[in-house]
PDB file of C-alpha atoms in Angstrom:
ATOM      1  CA  MET A  22       8.657   9.354   1.385  1.00 60.00           C
ATOM      2  CA  LYS A  23       8.863  10.090  -2.300  1.00 60.00           C
ATOM      3  CA  ASN A  24       6.065  12.000  -3.984  1.00 59.00           C
ATOM      4  CA  SER A  25       5.603  11.969  -7.748  1.00 56.00           C
ATOM      5  CA  ALA A  26       3.089  12.501 -10.518  1.00 51.00           C
ATOM      6  CA  LEU A  27       2.649   9.546 -12.882  1.00 52.00           C
ATOM      7  CA  ALA A  28       2.385   9.882 -16.627  1.00 46.00           C
ATOM      8  CA  GLY A  29      -1.280   8.922 -16.477  1.00 55.00           C
ATOM      9  CA  GLY A  30      -2.015  11.543 -13.824  1.00 71.00           C
ATOM     10  CA  GLY A  31      -2.539  11.336 -10.107  1.00 86.00           C
ATOM     11  CA  LEU A  32      -0.463  11.058  -6.963  1.00 89.00           C
ATOM     12  CA  ALA A  33       2.228   8.430  -6.372  1.00 88.00           C
ATOM     13  CA  LEU A  34       4.017   7.834  -3.078  1.00 87.00           C
ATOM     14  CA  GLY A  35       6.940   5.585  -2.210  1.00 80.00           C
ATOM     15  CA  PHE A  36       9.789   5.298   0.245  1.00 69.00           C
ATOM     16  CA  SER A  37      13.384   6.443  -0.059  1.00 59.00           C
ATOM     17  CA  GLY A  38      15.351   3.735   1.686  1.00 43.00           C
ATOM     18  CA  PHE A  39      13.276   1.749   4.159  1.00 39.00           C
ATOM     19  CA  THR A  40      11.050   4.276   5.895  1.00 41.00           C
ATOM     20  CA  LYS A  41      11.947   7.828   4.839  1.00 40.00           C
ATOM     21  CA  LEU A  42       9.425   9.782   2.795  1.00 42.00           C
ATOM     22  CA  ALA A  43      10.755  12.220   0.166  1.00 38.00           C
ATOM     23  CA  THR A  44       9.991  13.721  -3.234  1.00 38.00           C
ATOM     24  CA  ALA A  45      10.891  12.281  -6.644  1.00 42.00           C
ATOM     25  CA  GLU A  46      10.842  13.642 -10.178  1.00 40.00           C
ATOM     26  CA  THR A  47       9.925  10.521 -12.149  1.00 40.00           C
ATOM     27  CA  GLU A  48       7.887   7.384 -11.724  1.00 43.00           C
ATOM     28  CA  SER A  49      10.986   5.197 -12.085  1.00 44.00           C
ATOM     29  CA  ALA A  50      12.584   6.890  -9.074  1.00 47.00           C
ATOM     30  CA  LEU A  51      10.291   5.227  -6.572  1.00 51.00           C
ATOM     31  CA  PRO A  52       8.738   1.860  -5.853  1.00 54.00           C
ATOM     32  CA  PRO A  53       4.998   2.205  -6.569  1.00 55.00           C
ATOM     33  CA  TYR A  54       3.696   1.762  -3.046  1.00 80.00           C
ATOM     34  CA  LEU A  55       0.609   3.931  -3.460  1.00 90.00           C
ATOM     35  CA  HIS A  56      -0.974   5.519  -6.533  1.00 90.00           C
ATOM     36  CA  ILE A  57      -4.153   7.593  -6.419  1.00 92.00           C
ATOM     37  CA  ALA A  58      -5.333   8.019 -10.010  1.00 90.00           C
ATOM     38  CA  SER A  59      -7.143  11.056 -11.366  1.00 90.00           C
ATOM     39  CA  ASP A  60     -10.348   9.003 -11.511  1.00 91.00           C
ATOM     40  CA  GLY A  61     -10.074   8.316  -7.774  1.00 92.00           C
ATOM     41  CA  GLY A  62      -8.876   4.732  -8.124  1.00 92.00           C
ATOM     42  CA  ILE A  63      -6.350   3.647  -5.507  1.00 94.00           C
ATOM     43  CA  HIS A  64      -3.632   1.159  -6.420  1.00 92.00           C
ATOM     44  CA  LEU A  65      -1.316  -0.376  -3.839  1.00 92.00           C
ATOM     45  CA  GLY A  66       2.016  -2.170  -4.232  1.00 88.00           C
ATOM     46  CA  VAL A  67       3.142  -4.271  -1.261  1.00 88.00           C
ATOM     47  CA  PRO A  68       6.362  -6.083  -0.291  1.00 84.00           C
ATOM     48  CA  SER A  69       4.819  -9.341   0.943  1.00 84.00           C
ATOM     49  CA  SER A  70       3.237 -12.218  -0.932  1.00 82.00           C
ATOM     50  CA  GLU A  71      -0.294 -13.356  -0.166  1.00 85.00           C
ATOM     51  CA  MET A  72       0.035 -17.026   0.783  1.00 82.00           C
ATOM     52  CA  GLY A  73      -3.233 -17.493   2.629  1.00 81.00           C
ATOM     53  CA  GLN A  74      -2.262 -15.509   5.720  1.00 85.00           C
ATOM     54  CA  GLY A  75      -4.287 -12.393   4.853  1.00 88.00           C
ATOM     55  CA  THR A  76      -1.289 -10.098   4.359  1.00 90.00           C
ATOM     56  CA  HIS A  77      -2.706  -8.198   1.386  1.00 91.00           C
ATOM     57  CA  THR A  78      -5.921  -7.445   3.263  1.00 93.00           C
ATOM     58  CA  THR A  79      -4.093  -6.267   6.378  1.00 94.00           C
ATOM     59  CA  LEU A  80      -1.579  -4.050   4.565  1.00 93.00           C
ATOM     60  CA  ALA A  81      -4.452  -2.457   2.663  1.00 95.00           C
ATOM     61  CA  MET A  82      -6.266  -1.862   5.966  1.00 96.00           C
ATOM     62  CA  LEU A  83      -3.253   0.024   7.339  1.00 96.00           C
ATOM     63  CA  VAL A  84      -3.276   2.408   4.380  1.00 96.00           C
ATOM     64  CA  ALA A  85      -7.066   2.748   4.204  1.00 97.00           C
ATOM     65  CA  GLU A  86      -7.283   3.564   7.915  1.00 97.00           C
ATOM     66  CA  GLU A  87      -5.016   6.592   7.713  1.00 97.00           C
ATOM     67  CA  LEU A  88      -6.028   7.627   4.181  1.00 97.00           C
ATOM     68  CA  GLU A  89      -9.698   7.778   5.241  1.00 97.00           C
ATOM     69  CA  VAL A  90     -11.079   5.502   2.537  1.00 97.00           C
ATOM     70  CA  GLU A  91     -13.105   2.319   2.569  1.00 95.00           C
ATOM     71  CA  MET A  92     -11.465  -0.957   1.604  1.00 94.00           C
ATOM     72  CA  ALA A  93     -13.588  -1.141  -1.543  1.00 92.00           C
ATOM     73  CA  GLN A  94     -11.956   2.061  -2.799  1.00 93.00           C
ATOM     74  CA  ILE A  95      -8.615   0.262  -3.163  1.00 93.00           C
ATOM     75  CA  ARG A  96      -9.076  -1.180  -6.643  1.00 89.00           C
ATOM     76  CA  HIS A  97      -5.852  -3.106  -7.074  1.00 87.00           C
ATOM     77  CA  ILE A  98      -3.120  -4.579  -4.898  1.00 87.00           C
ATOM     78  CA  GLU A  99      -0.083  -6.568  -5.962  1.00 84.00           C
ATOM     79  CA  THR A 100       3.219  -7.801  -4.596  1.00 83.00           C
ATOM     80  CA  LEU A 101       6.187  -6.019  -6.162  1.00 80.00           C
ATOM     81  CA  HIS A 102       9.924  -6.617  -6.046  1.00 77.00           C
ATOM     82  CA  HIS A 103      12.068  -3.613  -5.183  1.00 74.00           C
ATOM     83  CA  PRO A 104      15.279  -2.973  -3.180  1.00 71.00           C
ATOM     84  CA  ASP A 105      13.319  -0.769  -0.770  1.00 72.00           C
ATOM     85  CA  PHE A 106      11.050  -3.704   0.069  1.00 76.00           C
ATOM     86  CA  LYS A 107      13.688  -5.530   2.112  1.00 72.00           C
ATOM     87  CA  ASN A 108      12.217  -6.979   5.294  1.00 70.00           C
ATOM     88  CA  ILE A 109      12.731  -4.348   8.006  1.00 72.00           C
ATOM     89  CA  TYR A 110      12.066  -6.635  10.991  1.00 70.00           C
ATOM     90  CA  LEU A 111      14.493  -9.363   9.895  1.00 68.00           C
ATOM     91  CA  ARG A 112      17.132  -6.801   8.929  1.00 69.00           C
ATOM     92  CA  GLU A 113      17.080  -5.400  12.458  1.00 70.00           C
ATOM     93  CA  LEU A 114      17.418  -8.881  13.971  1.00 70.00           C
ATOM     94  CA  ALA A 115      20.392  -9.842  11.819  1.00 66.00           C
ATOM     95  CA  PRO A 116      22.106  -7.791   9.079  1.00 68.00           C
ATOM     96  CA  LYS A 117      22.559 -10.916   6.944  1.00 69.00           C
ATOM     97  CA  PHE A 118      18.776 -11.061   6.469  1.00 69.00           C
ATOM     98  CA  ASN A 119      18.884  -7.917   4.332  1.00 71.00           C
ATOM     99  CA  PHE A 120      16.526  -9.096   1.603  1.00 74.00           C
ATOM    100  CA  GLN A 121      12.869  -9.047   0.581  1.00 78.00           C
ATOM    101  CA  THR A 122      10.976 -12.043   1.872  1.00 78.00           C
ATOM    102  CA  THR A 123       7.607 -13.229   3.146  1.00 79.00           C
ATOM    103  CA  GLY A 124       7.591 -15.445   6.211  1.00 77.00           C
ATOM    104  CA  GLY A 125       8.111 -15.673   9.929  1.00 75.00           C
ATOM    105  CA  SER A 126       4.937 -13.709  10.669  1.00 79.00           C
ATOM    106  CA  CYS A 127       6.940 -10.515  10.207  1.00 79.00           C
ATOM    107  CA  SER A 128       5.185  -8.720   7.328  1.00 83.00           C
ATOM    108  CA  ILE A 129       2.969  -6.683   9.634  1.00 86.00           C
ATOM    109  CA  GLN A 130       5.737  -6.236  12.215  1.00 84.00           C
ATOM    110  CA  SER A 131       7.925  -4.781   9.468  1.00 82.00           C
ATOM    111  CA  TRP A 132       5.393  -2.669   7.607  1.00 86.00           C
ATOM    112  CA  HIS A 133       2.776  -1.647  10.182  1.00 90.00           C
ATOM    113  CA  GLN A 134       4.164   1.836  10.804  1.00 90.00           C
ATOM    114  CA  PRO A 135       5.502   2.549   7.274  1.00 88.00           C
ATOM    115  CA  PHE A 136       2.176   1.722   5.649  1.00 92.00           C
ATOM    116  CA  ARG A 137       0.196   3.762   8.158  1.00 94.00           C
ATOM    117  CA  LYS A 138       2.554   6.671   7.456  1.00 92.00           C
ATOM    118  CA  LEU A 139       2.031   6.071   3.750  1.00 92.00           C
ATOM    119  CA  GLY A 140      -1.733   6.539   4.088  1.00 94.00           C
ATOM    120  CA  ALA A 141      -1.370   9.477   6.467  1.00 95.00           C
ATOM    121  CA  THR A 142       1.079  11.248   4.144  1.00 93.00           C
ATOM    122  CA  ALA A 143      -1.283  10.930   1.196  1.00 94.00           C
ATOM    123  CA  ARG A 144      -4.149  12.204   3.346  1.00 96.00           C
ATOM    124  CA  GLU A 145      -2.239  15.302   4.433  1.00 96.00           C
ATOM    125  CA  LEU A 146      -1.056  16.064   0.894  1.00 95.00           C
ATOM    126  CA  LEU A 147      -4.650  15.874  -0.334  1.00 96.00           C
ATOM    127  CA  ARG A 148      -5.881  18.106   2.493  1.00 97.00           C
ATOM    128  CA  SER A 149      -3.164  20.642   1.696  1.00 97.00           C
ATOM    129  CA  ALA A 150      -4.060  20.562  -1.996  1.00 97.00           C
ATOM    130  CA  ALA A 151      -7.705  21.250  -1.151  1.00 98.00           C
ATOM    131  CA  ALA A 152      -6.754  24.108   1.181  1.00 98.00           C
ATOM    132  CA  LEU A 153      -4.709  25.745  -1.577  1.00 97.00           C
ATOM    133  CA  HIS A 154      -7.533  25.288  -4.075  1.00 97.00           C
ATOM    134  CA  TRP A 155     -10.075  26.942  -1.794  1.00 98.00           C
ATOM    135  CA  SER A 156      -7.616  29.420  -0.184  1.00 97.00           C
ATOM    136  CA  VAL A 157      -8.572  28.266   3.301  1.00 97.00           C
ATOM    137  CA  PRO A 158      -6.596  26.946   6.308  1.00 97.00           C
ATOM    138  CA  VAL A 159      -5.700  23.253   6.172  1.00 96.00           C
ATOM    139  CA  ALA A 160      -7.286  22.828   9.597  1.00 96.00           C
ATOM    140  CA  GLU A 161     -10.690  23.514   8.005  1.00 97.00           C
ATOM    141  CA  CYS A 162     -10.261  20.694   5.466  1.00 98.00           C
ATOM    142  CA  ILE A 163     -11.547  17.313   6.591  1.00 97.00           C
ATOM    143  CA  ALA A 164     -10.585  14.066   4.840  1.00 97.00           C
ATOM    144  CA  GLU A 165     -13.331  11.456   4.868  1.00 96.00           C
ATOM    145  CA  ASN A 166     -14.504   8.615   2.645  1.00 95.00           C
ATOM    146  CA  GLY A 167     -12.193   9.388  -0.264  1.00 96.00           C
ATOM    147  CA  ARG A 168     -12.787  13.130  -0.423  1.00 97.00           C
ATOM    148  CA  VAL A 169     -11.884  16.387   1.330  1.00 98.00           C
ATOM    149  CA  GLU A 170     -14.627  18.663   2.661  1.00 98.00           C
ATOM    150  CA  HIS A 171     -14.374  22.282   3.784  1.00 97.00           C
ATOM    151  CA  SER A 172     -15.966  22.323   7.221  1.00 93.00           C
ATOM    152  CA  SER A 173     -17.414  25.848   6.962  1.00 92.00           C
ATOM    153  CA  SER A 174     -18.770  25.972   3.416  1.00 95.00           C
ATOM    154  CA  GLY A 175     -19.470  22.291   2.793  1.00 94.00           C
ATOM    155  CA  ARG A 176     -17.470  22.325  -0.465  1.00 96.00           C
ATOM    156  CA  ARG A 177     -16.085  18.920  -1.431  1.00 97.00           C
ATOM    157  CA  LEU A 178     -13.437  17.533  -3.744  1.00 98.00           C
ATOM    158  CA  GLY A 179     -12.710  13.869  -4.384  1.00 97.00           C
ATOM    159  CA  TYR A 180      -9.224  12.473  -3.955  1.00 97.00           C
ATOM    160  CA  GLY A 181      -8.974  11.931  -7.702  1.00 95.00           C
ATOM    161  CA  GLU A 182      -9.669  15.615  -8.348  1.00 96.00           C
ATOM    162  CA  LEU A 183      -6.926  16.629  -5.911  1.00 96.00           C
ATOM    163  CA  ALA A 184      -4.341  13.969  -6.737  1.00 93.00           C
ATOM    164  CA  GLN A 185      -2.474  15.845  -9.457  1.00 92.00           C
ATOM    165  CA  SER A 186      -2.196  19.028  -7.378  1.00 94.00           C
ATOM    166  CA  ALA A 187      -1.128  17.008  -4.340  1.00 93.00           C
ATOM    167  CA  SER A 188       1.681  15.419  -6.357  1.00 90.00           C
ATOM    168  CA  ARG A 189       3.382  18.828  -6.612  1.00 90.00           C
ATOM    169  CA  LEU A 190       3.538  19.323  -2.842  1.00 92.00           C
ATOM    170  CA  THR A 191       6.262  18.316  -0.389  1.00 89.00           C
ATOM    171  CA  PRO A 192       5.330  15.510   2.024  1.00 88.00           C
ATOM    172  CA  PRO A 193       5.037  16.729   5.633  1.00 89.00           C
ATOM    173  CA  ASP A 194       7.836  15.929   8.083  1.00 84.00           C
ATOM    174  CA  ASN A 195       5.659  15.547  11.158  1.00 86.00           C
ATOM    175  CA  LEU A 196       2.723  13.190  10.815  1.00 90.00           C
ATOM    176  CA  VAL A 197       0.069  12.584  13.435  1.00 91.00           C
ATOM    177  CA  LEU A 198      -1.232   9.036  13.184  1.00 95.00           C
ATOM    178  CA  LYS A 199      -4.593   8.010  14.550  1.00 96.00           C
ATOM    179  CA  SER A 200      -4.962   6.768  18.103  1.00 96.00           C
ATOM    180  CA  PRO A 201      -6.574   3.325  18.565  1.00 95.00           C
ATOM    181  CA  GLU A 202      -9.748   5.051  19.751  1.00 96.00           C
ATOM    182  CA  GLN A 203     -10.094   6.644  16.307  1.00 96.00           C
ATOM    183  CA  PHE A 204      -9.740   3.430  14.294  1.00 97.00           C
ATOM    184  CA  ARG A 205     -12.540   2.579  11.875  1.00 95.00           C
ATOM    185  CA  LEU A 206     -10.957  -0.530  10.338  1.00 96.00           C
ATOM    186  CA  LEU A 207      -7.991  -1.718  12.384  1.00 95.00           C
ATOM    187  CA  GLY A 208      -9.055  -4.136  15.072  1.00 93.00           C
ATOM    188  CA  LYS A 209     -12.442  -4.636  13.411  1.00 93.00           C
ATOM    189  CA  PRO A 210     -13.677  -7.668  11.407  1.00 92.00           C
ATOM    190  CA  VAL A 211     -12.934  -7.132   7.700  1.00 91.00           C
ATOM    191  CA  PRO A 212     -13.617  -9.756   4.976  1.00 92.00           C
ATOM    192  CA  ARG A 213     -10.393 -11.066   3.492  1.00 91.00           C
ATOM    193  CA  TRP A 214      -9.841 -10.277  -0.167  1.00 88.00           C
ATOM    194  CA  ASP A 215      -8.398 -13.678  -1.050  1.00 88.00           C
ATOM    195  CA  THR A 216     -11.336 -15.744   0.222  1.00 91.00           C
ATOM    196  CA  PRO A 217     -13.803 -15.377  -2.709  1.00 91.00           C
ATOM    197  CA  GLY A 218     -11.242 -16.528  -5.282  1.00 90.00           C
ATOM    198  CA  LYS A 219     -10.482 -19.654  -3.296  1.00 89.00           C
ATOM    199  CA  VAL A 220     -14.180 -20.451  -3.011  1.00 93.00           C
ATOM    200  CA  ASN A 221     -15.222 -19.812  -6.624  1.00 95.00           C
ATOM    201  CA  GLY A 222     -12.066 -21.224  -8.212  1.00 92.00           C
ATOM    202  CA  THR A 223     -10.757 -18.006  -9.781  1.00 92.00           C
ATOM    203  CA  ALA A 224      -7.657 -17.838  -7.560  1.00 87.00           C
ATOM    204  CA  ARG A 225      -4.498 -18.637  -9.528  1.00 84.00           C
ATOM    205  CA  PHE A 226      -1.809 -20.708  -7.849  1.00 84.00           C
ATOM    206  CA  GLY A 227       1.662 -21.726  -8.983  1.00 81.00           C
ATOM    207  CA  THR A 228       0.391 -25.103 -10.157  1.00 84.00           C
ATOM    208  CA  ASP A 229      -2.077 -23.298 -12.449  1.00 88.00           C
ATOM    209  CA  VAL A 230       0.713 -21.764 -14.538  1.00 88.00           C
ATOM    210  CA  ASP A 231       1.130 -23.374 -17.959  1.00 91.00           C
ATOM    211  CA  LEU A 232       3.526 -21.684 -20.394  1.00 93.00           C
ATOM    212  CA  PRO A 233       4.357 -22.774 -23.957  1.00 95.00           C
ATOM    213  CA  GLY A 234       7.222 -25.270 -23.940  1.00 95.00           C
ATOM    214  CA  MET A 235       7.335 -25.332 -20.155  1.00 93.00           C
ATOM    215  CA  LEU A 236       9.345 -28.171 -18.616  1.00 91.00           C
ATOM    216  CA  TYR A 237       8.559 -29.946 -15.370  1.00 85.00           C
ATOM    217  CA  GLY A 238      10.927 -31.082 -12.664  1.00 88.00           C
ATOM    218  CA  THR A 239      10.354 -33.577  -9.882  1.00 88.00           C
ATOM    219  CA  VAL A 240      12.313 -35.518  -7.280  1.00 89.00           C
ATOM    220  CA  LYS A 241      12.990 -39.158  -8.065  1.00 88.00           C
ATOM    221  CA  HIS A 242      12.725 -41.212  -4.877  1.00 87.00           C
ATOM    222  CA  CYS A 243      14.095 -44.665  -4.246  1.00 87.00           C
ATOM    223  CA  PRO A 244      11.218 -47.177  -4.446  1.00 86.00           C
ATOM    224  CA  VAL A 245      12.605 -49.231  -1.532  1.00 89.00           C
ATOM    225  CA  CYS A 246      12.493 -47.956   2.040  1.00 86.00           C
ATOM    226  CA  GLY A 247      15.975 -47.617   3.519  1.00 81.00           C
ATOM    227  CA  ASP A 248      17.810 -48.097   0.220  1.00 79.00           C
ATOM    228  CA  LYS A 249      19.872 -45.482  -1.622  1.00 71.00           C
TER     229      LYS A 249
END
């Protein structure tokens, strides 16, 4: 996984290749998978489009579960195009499917583990940053609800306060992901993010796009059945 500080401050994480985590010097060197801003806001870039199947909600859940934040703390999510977003599941089935796509019920199959590792990596970087700040063992630093707390003294720092320091650290090689028994979000009912917009009319679909000078195309069908 790549780790970088953005110009506006905070911690940014992305992948090198499909699933490897490594460090990067500049924002342009990585796809913006996860950005924790200095004000604590969490922004998430995902490889799959939201087409009514709940993909954005589920991918956010994977990150939030391991990052130890609530869903409401993820302020923004968007689908981004990037070479590292090629569909992992389809690529393994057939090399010719080496491209970014949404379909075939494979978004979660492809990105379940990478996005959990994404959240877990950010969590461990933030815990390490807190341990360095307080000069205490990392084992005494507990990540919970968007902040890190020192178990002995009760001192706390929010993720936003630690993000810049965490961006200077090297992502850990060995991550321990949660067991199903530890899940707070995964496997539990969570309201889908795309539902309110569909109900109140604020959701924007392709047919809602209207650009200056835009042309329209349609298929002209024969008016007589069976004719050419």
